[in-house]
CSV table of C-alpha atoms in Angstrom, one decimal:
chain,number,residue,atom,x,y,z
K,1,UNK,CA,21.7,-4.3,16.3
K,2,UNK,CA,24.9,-2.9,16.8
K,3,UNK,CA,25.2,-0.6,13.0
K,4,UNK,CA,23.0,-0.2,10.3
K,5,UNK,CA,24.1,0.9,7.0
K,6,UNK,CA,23.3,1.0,3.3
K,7,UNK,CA,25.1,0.5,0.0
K,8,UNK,CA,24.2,2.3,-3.4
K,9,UNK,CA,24.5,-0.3,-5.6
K,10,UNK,CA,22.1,1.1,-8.6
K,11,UNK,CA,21.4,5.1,-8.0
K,12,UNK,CA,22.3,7.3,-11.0
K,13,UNK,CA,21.5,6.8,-14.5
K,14,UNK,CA,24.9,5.7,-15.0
K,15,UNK,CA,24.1,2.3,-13.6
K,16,UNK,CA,21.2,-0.1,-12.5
K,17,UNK,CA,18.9,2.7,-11.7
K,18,UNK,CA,17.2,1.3,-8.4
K,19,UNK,CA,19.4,-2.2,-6.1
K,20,UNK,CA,19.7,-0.4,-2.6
K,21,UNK,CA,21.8,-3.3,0.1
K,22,UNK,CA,20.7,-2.5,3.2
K,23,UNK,CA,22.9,-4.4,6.1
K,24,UNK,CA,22.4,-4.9,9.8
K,25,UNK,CA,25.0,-7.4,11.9
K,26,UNK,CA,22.0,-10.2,11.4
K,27,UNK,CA,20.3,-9.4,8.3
K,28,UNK,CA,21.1,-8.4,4.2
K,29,UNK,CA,18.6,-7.3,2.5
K,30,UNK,CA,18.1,-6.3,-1.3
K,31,UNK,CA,16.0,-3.3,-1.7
K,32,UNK,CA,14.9,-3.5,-5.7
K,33,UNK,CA,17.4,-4.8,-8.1
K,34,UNK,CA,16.6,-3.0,-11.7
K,35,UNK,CA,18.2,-1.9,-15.3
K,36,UNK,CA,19.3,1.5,-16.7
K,37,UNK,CA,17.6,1.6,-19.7
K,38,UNK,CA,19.2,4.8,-21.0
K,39,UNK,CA,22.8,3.5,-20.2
K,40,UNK,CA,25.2,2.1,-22.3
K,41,UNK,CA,28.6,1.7,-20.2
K,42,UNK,CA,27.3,0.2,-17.1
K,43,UNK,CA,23.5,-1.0,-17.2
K,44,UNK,CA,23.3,-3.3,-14.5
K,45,UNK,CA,23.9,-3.0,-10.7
K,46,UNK,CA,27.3,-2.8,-8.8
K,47,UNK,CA,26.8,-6.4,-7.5
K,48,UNK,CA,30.4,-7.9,-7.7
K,49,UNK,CA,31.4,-5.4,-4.6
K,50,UNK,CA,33.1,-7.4,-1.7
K,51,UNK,CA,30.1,-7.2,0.6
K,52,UNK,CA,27.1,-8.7,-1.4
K,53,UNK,CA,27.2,-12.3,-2.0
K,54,UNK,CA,24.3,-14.3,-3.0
K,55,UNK,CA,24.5,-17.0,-0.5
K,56,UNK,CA,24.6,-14.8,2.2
K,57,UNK,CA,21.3,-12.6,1.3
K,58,UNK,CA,18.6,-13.2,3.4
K,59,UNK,CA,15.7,-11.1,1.4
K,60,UNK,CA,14.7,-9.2,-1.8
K,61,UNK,CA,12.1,-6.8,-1.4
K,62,UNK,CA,10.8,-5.4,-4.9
K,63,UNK,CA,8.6,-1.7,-4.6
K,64,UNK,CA,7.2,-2.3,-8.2
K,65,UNK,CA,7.1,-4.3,-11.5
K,66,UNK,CA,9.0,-1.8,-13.9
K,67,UNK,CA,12.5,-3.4,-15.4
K,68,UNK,CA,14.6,-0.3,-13.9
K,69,UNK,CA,13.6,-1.9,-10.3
K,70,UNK,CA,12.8,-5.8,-10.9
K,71,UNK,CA,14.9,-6.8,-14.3
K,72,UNK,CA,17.9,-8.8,-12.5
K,73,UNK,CA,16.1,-10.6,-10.0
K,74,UNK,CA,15.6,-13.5,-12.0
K,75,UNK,CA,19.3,-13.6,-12.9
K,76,UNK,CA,20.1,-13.7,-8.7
K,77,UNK,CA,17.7,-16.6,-8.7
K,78,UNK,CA,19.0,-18.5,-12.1
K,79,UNK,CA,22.7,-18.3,-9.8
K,80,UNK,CA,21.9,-19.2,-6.5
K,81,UNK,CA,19.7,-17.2,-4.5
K,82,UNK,CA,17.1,-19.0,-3.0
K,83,UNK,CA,15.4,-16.6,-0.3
K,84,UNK,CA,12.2,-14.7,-0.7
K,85,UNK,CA,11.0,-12.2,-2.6
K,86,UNK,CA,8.6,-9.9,-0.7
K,87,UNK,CA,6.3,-7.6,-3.0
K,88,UNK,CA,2.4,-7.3,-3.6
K,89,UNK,CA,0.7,-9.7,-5.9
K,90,UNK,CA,0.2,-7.3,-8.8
K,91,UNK,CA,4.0,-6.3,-8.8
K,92,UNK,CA,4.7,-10.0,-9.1
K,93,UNK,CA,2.3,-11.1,-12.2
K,94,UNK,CA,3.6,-7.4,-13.8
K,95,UNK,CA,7.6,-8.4,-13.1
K,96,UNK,CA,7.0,-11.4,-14.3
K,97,UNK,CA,5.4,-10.5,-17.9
K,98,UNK,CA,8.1,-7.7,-18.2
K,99,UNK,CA,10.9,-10.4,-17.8
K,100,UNK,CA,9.7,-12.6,-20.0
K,101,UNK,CA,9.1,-10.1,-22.3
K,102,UNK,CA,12.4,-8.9,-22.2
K,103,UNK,CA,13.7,-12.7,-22.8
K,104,UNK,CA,11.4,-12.5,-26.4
K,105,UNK,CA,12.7,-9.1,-27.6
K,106,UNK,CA,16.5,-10.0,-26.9
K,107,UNK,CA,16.0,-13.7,-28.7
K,108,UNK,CA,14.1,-11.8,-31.3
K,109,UNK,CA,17.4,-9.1,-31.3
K,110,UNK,CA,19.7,-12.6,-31.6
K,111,UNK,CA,21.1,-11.0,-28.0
K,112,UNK,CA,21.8,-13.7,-25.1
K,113,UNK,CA,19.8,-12.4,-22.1
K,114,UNK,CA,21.5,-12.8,-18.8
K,115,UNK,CA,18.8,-15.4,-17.5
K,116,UNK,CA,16.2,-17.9,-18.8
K,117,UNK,CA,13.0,-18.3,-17.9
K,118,UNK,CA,13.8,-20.8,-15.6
K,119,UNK,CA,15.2,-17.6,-13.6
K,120,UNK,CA,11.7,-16.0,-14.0
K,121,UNK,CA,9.8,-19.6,-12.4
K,122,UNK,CA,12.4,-19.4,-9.4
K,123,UNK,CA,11.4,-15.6,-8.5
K,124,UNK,CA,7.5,-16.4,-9.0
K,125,UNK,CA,7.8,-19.9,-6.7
K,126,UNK,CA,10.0,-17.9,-4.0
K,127,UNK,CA,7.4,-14.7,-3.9
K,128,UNK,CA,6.1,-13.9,-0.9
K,129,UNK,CA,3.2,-11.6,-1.9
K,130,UNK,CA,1.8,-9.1,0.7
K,131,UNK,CA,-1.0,-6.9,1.2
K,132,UNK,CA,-0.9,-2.9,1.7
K,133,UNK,CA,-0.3,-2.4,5.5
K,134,UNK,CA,0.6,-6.4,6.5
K,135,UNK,CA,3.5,-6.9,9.2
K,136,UNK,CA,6.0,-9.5,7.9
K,137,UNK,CA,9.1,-10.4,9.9
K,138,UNK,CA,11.7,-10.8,6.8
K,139,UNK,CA,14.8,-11.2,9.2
K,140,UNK,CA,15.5,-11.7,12.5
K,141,UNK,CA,16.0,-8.1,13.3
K,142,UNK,CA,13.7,-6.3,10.4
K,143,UNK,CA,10.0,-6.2,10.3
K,144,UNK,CA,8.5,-5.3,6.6
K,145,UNK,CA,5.3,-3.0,6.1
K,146,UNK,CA,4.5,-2.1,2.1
K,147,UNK,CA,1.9,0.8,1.3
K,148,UNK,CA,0.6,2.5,-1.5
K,149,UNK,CA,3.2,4.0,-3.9
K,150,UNK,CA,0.8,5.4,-6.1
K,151,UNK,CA,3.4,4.6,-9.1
K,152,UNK,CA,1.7,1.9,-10.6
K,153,UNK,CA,-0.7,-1.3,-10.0
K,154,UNK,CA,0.8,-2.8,-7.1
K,155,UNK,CA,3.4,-0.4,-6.6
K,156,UNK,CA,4.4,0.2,-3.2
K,157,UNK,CA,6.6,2.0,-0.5
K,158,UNK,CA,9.1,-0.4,1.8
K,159,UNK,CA,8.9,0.4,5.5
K,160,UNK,CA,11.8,-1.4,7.4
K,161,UNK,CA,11.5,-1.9,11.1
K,162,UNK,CA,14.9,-2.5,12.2
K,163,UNK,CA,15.5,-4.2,15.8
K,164,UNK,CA,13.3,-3.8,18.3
K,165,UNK,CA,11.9,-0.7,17.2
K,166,UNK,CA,15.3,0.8,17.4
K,167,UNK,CA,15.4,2.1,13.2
K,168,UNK,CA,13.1,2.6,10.9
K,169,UNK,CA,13.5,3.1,7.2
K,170,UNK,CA,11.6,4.2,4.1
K,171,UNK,CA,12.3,3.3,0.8
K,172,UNK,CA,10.1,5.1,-1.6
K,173,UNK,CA,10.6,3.4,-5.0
K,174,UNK,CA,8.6,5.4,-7.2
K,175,UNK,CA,5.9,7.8,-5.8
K,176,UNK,CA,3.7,9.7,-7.2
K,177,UNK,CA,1.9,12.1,-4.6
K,178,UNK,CA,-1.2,13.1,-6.5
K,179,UNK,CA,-4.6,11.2,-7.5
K,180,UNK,CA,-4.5,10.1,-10.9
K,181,UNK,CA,-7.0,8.4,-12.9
K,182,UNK,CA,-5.8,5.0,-11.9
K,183,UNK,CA,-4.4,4.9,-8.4
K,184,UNK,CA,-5.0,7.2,-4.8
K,185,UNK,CA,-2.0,9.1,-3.9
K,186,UNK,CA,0.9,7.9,-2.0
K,187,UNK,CA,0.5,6.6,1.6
K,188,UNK,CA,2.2,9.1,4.3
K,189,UNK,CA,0.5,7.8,7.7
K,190,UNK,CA,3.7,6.6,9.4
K,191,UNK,CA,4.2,6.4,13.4
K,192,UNK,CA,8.0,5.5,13.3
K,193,UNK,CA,10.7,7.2,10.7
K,194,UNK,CA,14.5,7.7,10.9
K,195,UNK,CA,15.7,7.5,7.3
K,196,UNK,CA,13.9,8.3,4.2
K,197,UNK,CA,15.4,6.9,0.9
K,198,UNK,CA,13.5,9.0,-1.8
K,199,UNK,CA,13.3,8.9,-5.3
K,200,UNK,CA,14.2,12.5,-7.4
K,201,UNK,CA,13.3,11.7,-10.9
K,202,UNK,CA,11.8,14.8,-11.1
K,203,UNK,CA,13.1,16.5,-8.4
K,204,UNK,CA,15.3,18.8,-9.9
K,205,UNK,CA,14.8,22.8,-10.2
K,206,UNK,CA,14.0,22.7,-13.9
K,207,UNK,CA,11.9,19.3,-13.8
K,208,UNK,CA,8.1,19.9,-15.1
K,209,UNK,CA,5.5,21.2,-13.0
K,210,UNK,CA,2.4,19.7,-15.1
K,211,UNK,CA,-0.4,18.3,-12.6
K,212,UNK,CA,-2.0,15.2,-14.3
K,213,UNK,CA,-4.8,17.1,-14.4
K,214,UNK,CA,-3.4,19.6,-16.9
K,215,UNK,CA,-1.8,16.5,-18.5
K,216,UNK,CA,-5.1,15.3,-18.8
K,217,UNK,CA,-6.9,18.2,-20.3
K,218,UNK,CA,-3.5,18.9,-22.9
K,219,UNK,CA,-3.4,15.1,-24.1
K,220,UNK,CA,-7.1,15.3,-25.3
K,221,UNK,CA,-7.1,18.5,-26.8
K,222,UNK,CA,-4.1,17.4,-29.0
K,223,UNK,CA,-6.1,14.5,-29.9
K,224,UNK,CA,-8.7,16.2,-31.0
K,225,UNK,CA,-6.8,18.7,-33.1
K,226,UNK,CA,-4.9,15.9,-34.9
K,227,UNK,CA,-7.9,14.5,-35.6
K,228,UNK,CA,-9.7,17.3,-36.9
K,229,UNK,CA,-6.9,17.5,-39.3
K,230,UNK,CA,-7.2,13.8,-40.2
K,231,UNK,CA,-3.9,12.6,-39.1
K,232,UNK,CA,-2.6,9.5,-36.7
K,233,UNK,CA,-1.3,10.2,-33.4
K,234,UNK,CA,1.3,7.7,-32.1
K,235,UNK,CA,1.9,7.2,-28.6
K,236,UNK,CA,5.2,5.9,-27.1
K,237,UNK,CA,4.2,4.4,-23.5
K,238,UNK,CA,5.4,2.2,-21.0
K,239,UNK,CA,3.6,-1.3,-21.4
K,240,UNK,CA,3.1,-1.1,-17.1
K,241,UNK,CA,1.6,2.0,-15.9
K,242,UNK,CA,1.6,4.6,-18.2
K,243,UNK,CA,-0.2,3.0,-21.1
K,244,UNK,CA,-3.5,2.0,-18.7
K,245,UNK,CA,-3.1,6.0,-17.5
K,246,UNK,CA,-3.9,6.6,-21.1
K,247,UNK,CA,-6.2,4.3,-21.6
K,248,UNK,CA,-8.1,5.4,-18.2
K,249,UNK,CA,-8.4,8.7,-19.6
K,250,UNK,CA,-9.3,7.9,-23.4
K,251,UNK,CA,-12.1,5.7,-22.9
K,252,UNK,CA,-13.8,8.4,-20.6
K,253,UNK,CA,-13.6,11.0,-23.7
K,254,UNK,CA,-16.2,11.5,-26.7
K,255,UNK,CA,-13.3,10.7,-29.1
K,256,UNK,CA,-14.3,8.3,-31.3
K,257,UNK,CA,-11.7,7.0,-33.3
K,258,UNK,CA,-10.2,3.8,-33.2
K,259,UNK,CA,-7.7,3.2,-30.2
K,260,UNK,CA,-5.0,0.3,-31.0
K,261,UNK,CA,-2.5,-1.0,-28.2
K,262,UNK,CA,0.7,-2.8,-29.6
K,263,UNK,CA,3.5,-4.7,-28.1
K,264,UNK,CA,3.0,-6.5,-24.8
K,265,UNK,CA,1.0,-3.4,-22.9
K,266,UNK,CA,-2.3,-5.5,-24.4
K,267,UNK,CA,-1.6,-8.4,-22.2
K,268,UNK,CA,-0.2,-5.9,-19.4
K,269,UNK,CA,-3.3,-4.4,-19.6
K,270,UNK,CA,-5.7,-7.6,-18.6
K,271,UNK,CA,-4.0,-7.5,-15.5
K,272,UNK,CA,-5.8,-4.5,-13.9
K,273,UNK,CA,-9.2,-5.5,-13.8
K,274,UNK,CA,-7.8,-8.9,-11.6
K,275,UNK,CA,-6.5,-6.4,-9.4
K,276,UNK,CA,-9.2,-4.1,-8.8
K,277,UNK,CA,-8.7,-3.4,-5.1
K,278,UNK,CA,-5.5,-1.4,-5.9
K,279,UNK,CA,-7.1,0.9,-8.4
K,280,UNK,CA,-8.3,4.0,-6.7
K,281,UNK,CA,-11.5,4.4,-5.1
K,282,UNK,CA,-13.4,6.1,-8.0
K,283,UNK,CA,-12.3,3.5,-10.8
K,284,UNK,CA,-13.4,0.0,-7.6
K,285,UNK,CA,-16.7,2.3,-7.8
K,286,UNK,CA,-17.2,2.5,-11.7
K,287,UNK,CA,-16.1,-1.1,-12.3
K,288,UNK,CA,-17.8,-3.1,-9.4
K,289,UNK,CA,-21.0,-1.0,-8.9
K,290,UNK,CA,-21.5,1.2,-12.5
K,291,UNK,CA,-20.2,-1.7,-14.7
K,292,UNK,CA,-18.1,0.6,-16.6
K,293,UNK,CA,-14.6,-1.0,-17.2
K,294,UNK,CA,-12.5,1.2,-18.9
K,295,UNK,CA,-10.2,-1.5,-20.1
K,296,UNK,CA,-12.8,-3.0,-21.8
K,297,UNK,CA,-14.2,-0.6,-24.4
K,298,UNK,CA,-15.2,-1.3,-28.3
K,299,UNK,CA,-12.8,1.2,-29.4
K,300,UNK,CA,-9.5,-0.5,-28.1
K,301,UNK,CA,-8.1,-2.5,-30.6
K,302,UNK,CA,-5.0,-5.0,-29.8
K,303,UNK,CA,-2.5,-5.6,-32.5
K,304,UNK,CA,-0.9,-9.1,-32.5
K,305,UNK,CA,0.4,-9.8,-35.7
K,306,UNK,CA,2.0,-7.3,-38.6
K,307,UNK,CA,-0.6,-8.2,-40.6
K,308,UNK,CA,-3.0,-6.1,-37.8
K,309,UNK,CA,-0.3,-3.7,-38.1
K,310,UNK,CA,-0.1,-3.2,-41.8
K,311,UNK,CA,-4.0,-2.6,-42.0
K,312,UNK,CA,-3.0,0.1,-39.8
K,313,UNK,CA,-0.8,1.4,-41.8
K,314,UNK,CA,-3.1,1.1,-45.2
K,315,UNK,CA,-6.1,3.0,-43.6
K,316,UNK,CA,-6.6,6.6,-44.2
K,317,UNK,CA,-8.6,7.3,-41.8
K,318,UNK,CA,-7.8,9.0,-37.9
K,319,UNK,CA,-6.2,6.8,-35.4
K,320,UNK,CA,-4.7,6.5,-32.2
K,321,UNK,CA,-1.7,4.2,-31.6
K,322,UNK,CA,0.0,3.5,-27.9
K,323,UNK,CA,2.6,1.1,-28.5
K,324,UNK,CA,5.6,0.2,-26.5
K,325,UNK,CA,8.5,1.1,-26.0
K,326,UNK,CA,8.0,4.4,-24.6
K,327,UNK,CA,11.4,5.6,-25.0
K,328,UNK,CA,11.4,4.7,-28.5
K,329,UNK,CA,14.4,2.1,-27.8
K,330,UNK,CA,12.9,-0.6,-29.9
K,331,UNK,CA,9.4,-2.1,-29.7
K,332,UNK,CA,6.2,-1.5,-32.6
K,333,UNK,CA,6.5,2.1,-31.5
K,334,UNK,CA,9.6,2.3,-34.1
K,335,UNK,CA,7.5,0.7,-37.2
K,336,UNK,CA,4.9,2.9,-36.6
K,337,UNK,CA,7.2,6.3,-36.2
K,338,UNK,CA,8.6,5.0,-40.0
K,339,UNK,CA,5.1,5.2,-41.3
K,340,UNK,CA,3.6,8.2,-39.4
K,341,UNK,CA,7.0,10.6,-39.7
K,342,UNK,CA,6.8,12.5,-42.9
K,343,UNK,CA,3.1,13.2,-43.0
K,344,UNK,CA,2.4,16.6,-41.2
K,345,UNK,CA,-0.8,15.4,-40.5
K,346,UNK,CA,0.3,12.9,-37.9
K,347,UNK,CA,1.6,13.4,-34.6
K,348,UNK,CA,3.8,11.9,-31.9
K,349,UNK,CA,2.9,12.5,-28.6
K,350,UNK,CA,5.6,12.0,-25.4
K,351,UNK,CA,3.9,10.9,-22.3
K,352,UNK,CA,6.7,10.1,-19.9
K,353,UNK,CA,10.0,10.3,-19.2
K,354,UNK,CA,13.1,9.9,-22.2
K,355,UNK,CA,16.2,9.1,-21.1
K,356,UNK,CA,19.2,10.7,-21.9
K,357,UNK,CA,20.8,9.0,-24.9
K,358,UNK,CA,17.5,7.7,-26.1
K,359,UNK,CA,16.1,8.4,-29.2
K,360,UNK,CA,13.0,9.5,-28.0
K,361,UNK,CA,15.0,12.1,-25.9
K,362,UNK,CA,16.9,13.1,-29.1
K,363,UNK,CA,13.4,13.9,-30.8
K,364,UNK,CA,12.2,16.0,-28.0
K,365,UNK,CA,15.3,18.4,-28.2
K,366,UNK,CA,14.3,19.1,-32.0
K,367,UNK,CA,16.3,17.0,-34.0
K,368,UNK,CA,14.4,16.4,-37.0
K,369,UNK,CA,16.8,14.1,-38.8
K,370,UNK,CA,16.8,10.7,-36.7
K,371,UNK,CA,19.0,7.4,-37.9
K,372,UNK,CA,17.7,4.0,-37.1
K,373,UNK,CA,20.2,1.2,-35.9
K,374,UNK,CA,20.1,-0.3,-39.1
K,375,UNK,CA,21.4,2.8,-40.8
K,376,UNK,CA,17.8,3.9,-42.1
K,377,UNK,CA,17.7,7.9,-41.3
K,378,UNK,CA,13.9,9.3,-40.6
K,379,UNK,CA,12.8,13.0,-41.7
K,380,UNK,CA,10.5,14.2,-39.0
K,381,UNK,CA,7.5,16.3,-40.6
K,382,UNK,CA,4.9,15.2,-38.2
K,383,UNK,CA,4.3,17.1,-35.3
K,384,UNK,CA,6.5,16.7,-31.7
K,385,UNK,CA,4.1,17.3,-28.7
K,386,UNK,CA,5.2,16.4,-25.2
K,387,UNK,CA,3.0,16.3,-21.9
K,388,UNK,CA,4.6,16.0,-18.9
K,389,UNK,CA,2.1,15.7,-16.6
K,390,UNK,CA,0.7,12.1,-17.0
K,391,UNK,CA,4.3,11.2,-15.4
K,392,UNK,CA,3.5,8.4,-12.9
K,393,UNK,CA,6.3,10.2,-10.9
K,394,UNK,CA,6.1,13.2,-8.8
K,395,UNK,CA,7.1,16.9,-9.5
K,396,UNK,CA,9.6,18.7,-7.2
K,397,UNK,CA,6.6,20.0,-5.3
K,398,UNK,CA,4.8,16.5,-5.0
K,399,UNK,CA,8.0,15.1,-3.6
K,400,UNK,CA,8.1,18.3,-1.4
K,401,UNK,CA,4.6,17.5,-0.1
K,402,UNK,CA,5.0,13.9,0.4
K,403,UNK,CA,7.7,15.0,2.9
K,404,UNK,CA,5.7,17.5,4.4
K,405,UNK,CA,2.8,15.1,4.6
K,406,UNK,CA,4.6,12.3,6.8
K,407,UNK,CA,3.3,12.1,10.0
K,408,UNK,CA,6.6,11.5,11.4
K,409,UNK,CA,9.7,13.4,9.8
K,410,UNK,CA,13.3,12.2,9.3
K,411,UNK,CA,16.5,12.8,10.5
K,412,UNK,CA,18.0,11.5,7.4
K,413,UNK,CA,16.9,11.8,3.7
K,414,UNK,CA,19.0,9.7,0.8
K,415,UNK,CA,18.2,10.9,-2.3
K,416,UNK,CA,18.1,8.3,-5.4
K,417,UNK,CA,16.8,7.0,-8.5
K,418,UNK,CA,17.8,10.4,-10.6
K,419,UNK,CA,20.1,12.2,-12.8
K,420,UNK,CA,22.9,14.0,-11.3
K,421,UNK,CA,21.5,17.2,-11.1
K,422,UNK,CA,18.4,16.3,-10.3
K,423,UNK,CA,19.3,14.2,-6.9
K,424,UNK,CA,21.5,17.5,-5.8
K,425,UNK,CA,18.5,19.7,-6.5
K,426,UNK,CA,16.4,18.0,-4.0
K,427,UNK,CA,18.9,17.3,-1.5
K,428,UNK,CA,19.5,20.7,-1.3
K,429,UNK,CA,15.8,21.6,-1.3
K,430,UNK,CA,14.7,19.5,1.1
K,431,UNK,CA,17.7,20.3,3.8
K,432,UNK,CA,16.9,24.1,3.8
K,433,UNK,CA,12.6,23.5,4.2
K,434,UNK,CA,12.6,20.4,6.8
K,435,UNK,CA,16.5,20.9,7.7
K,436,UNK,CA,17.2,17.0,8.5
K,437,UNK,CA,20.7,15.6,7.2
K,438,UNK,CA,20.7,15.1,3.5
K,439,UNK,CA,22.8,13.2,0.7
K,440,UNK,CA,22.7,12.4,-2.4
K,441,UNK,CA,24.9,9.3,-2.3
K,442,UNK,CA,27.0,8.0,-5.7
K,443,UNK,CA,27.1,4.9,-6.8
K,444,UNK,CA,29.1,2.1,-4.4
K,445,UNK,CA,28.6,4.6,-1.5
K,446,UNK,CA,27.8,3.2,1.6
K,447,UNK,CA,26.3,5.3,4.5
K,448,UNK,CA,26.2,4.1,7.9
K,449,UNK,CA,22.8,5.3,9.6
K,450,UNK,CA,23.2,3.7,13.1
């Protein structure tokens, strides 16, 4: 391996958030290939640059199942890639249901989606599914090891041995460097490391600082108090990840209340107990050996139909409602936030992250007049509560942490997968406390690291 080098093809909000081309004289290899959500210039990756061609990609590696890493991988497939697709077995099943729910919402939006699911059977028959810690040679020169993430079920970090033993790489994908209710922190026990590629989500200065802990304790109490008061909290959550967080915690409470799941995160959600060997250690304990399966509790409800919905609607009486989408960009969540808005008894409770240019973004800086798509403008009487720390991402000192937990430091730390601000923050930050060579690389930049 004479050069090894890299190519931002999806970094900044701006753009495909995570599709990272790594490049060797023998090898290309795709690290994630996702969406922006929040964007509405350039959603998808920079993949009509000069130096990435289908045919001539050797590997896809996917860190995790959420649509802002895995959404166009079915498209390379549907066009002519026919190589493998190295993730765990859980990120696979997970991608896979997010696709296809994607294809459903667009045909329901009379929108053309850029691939069928003929796309979404080529992915699943070339995956190549992996356990935490398992050796695979990918390429002739690169050797593949994925670990915990701690992001979500199945979610993983993407060692790359390059030659032999010459470079070694880390992608992060998403981390999230603290035990939560679901999943055991992310893995750090790493012999060989040259170049760490590192998410910043939250790795700005101002980012929150919430633990999930505090999350935790906040989320419940504001449950409580709405319904003490006799109103319906409505939840906007990510179908993968953050919704079974919520769940996880819910069913482990005294609330009694009904607890309904819209939109696809039901079926998401029947996923997890197949995979129970990548929940963390407390939750294998409680479901193989206690026989206490928090996805399976009388008081979760699953709404499949609007007639389901509409009886929600028409009772009085306290409820809980986690629906998807979680950046209230379409989904149930927006029928229910019609309903629930003017009464001051209800509440809407932010779990994760809003993009910029989302409405639920819009709603958490105060606006309290909100129009629709279809021209239909919402007064906002019910309460605005936002908790940061059930994030499945890390806080600036998490990241900071994981860094300083690595048993092997870098020379070189990339910083991706964040707003403007937020990547420079942490570059900066992590120069000045481990000093190694940072960047926070733009979009179509390619570094050379060998």
């Amino acid at each position: 391996t004479d050069w090894i080098r890299l190519t931002m093809l999806g970094s900044f909000r701006e753009v495909g958030r995570s599709c990272v081309f790594l490049q060797t004289p023998q090898s290309k290899v795709l690290l994630d290939c996702g969406i922006s959500v929040s964007s509405v210039t350039k959603p998808y990756p920079y993949l009509d640059v000069p130096e990435f061609n289908i045919q001539e990609l050797d590997a896809i590696v996917l860190s995790h199942a959420h649509l802002d890493h895995s959404w166009i991988i079915p498209y390379l497939f549907e066009y002519g890639y026919r190589g493998p697709l190295y993730c765990t077995r859980p990120t696979r099943d997970l991608a896979a249901l997010l696709q296809l729910d994607y294809i459903k919402v667009c045909q329901r939006e009379n929108k053309k989606p850029p691939y069928s699911s003929k796309g979404i059977e080529e992915m699943i028959k070339h995956s190549i599914a992996l356990e935490y810690s398992e050796v695979s040679d990918i390429t002739p020169d690169m050797r593949l090891t994925l670990n915990n993430a701690g992001h979500i079920l199945g979610s993983a970090t993407v060692h790359v041995h390059i030659g032999d033993g010459l470079y070694n790489v880390l992608y992060t994908g998403d981390i999230k460097y603290e035990n939560t209710k679901l999943l055991e922190r992310t893995y750090t026990d790493y012999a060989r490391l040259e170049a760490l590629i590192i998410e910043a989500t939250y790795g700005g200065d101002n980012s929150p600082t919430q633990t999930f802990a505090e999350g935790e304790r906040d989320l419940v109490a504001a449950l409580k108090t709405g319904i003490a008061r006799g109103g319906k909290t409505l939840i906007p959550a990510f179908a993968v990840g953050r919704a079974q967080d919520i769940i996880a915690i819910l069913t482990q409470t005294d609330i009694e209340v009904p607890m309904y799941l819209d939109g696809m995160l039901w079926d998401a959600t029947a996923i997890y107990p197949a995979y129970t060997e990548f929940l963390s250690r407390n939750l294998q304990t409680m479901i193989l050996h206690k026989g206490v399966n928090p996805f399976v509790d009388p008081r979760l409800k699953g709404i499949g139909s609007s007639k389901e919905r509409q009886a929600v609607f028409d009772n009085k009486e306290p409820c809980i409602v986690i629906s998807t989408s979680g950046m209230l960009n379409g989904g149930p969540a927006i029928e229910y936030l019609q309903r629930f808005c003017e009464d001051s008894k209800n509440a809407l409770i932010f779990v994760g992250y809003q993009g910029e240019g989302t409405m639920g973004r819009r709603i958490q800086k105060g606006w309290k007049d909100i129009q629709l798509e279809n021209g239909k403008t919402l007064q906002l009487n019910m309460e605005i509560i936002t908790i940061h720390g059930l994030s499945d991402h890390s806080t600036q000192r998490q990241l900071i942490n994981f860094v300083s937990f690595l048993k092997k430091k870098p020379k070189r730390v990339i910083i991706n997968h964040g707003e403007n601000t937020n990547c420079l923050d942490f570059a900066r930050l992590i120069h000045n406390k481990f000093r190694p060579e940072t960047t926070a690389p733009k979009n179509l930049e390619t570094i050379r690291l060998l």
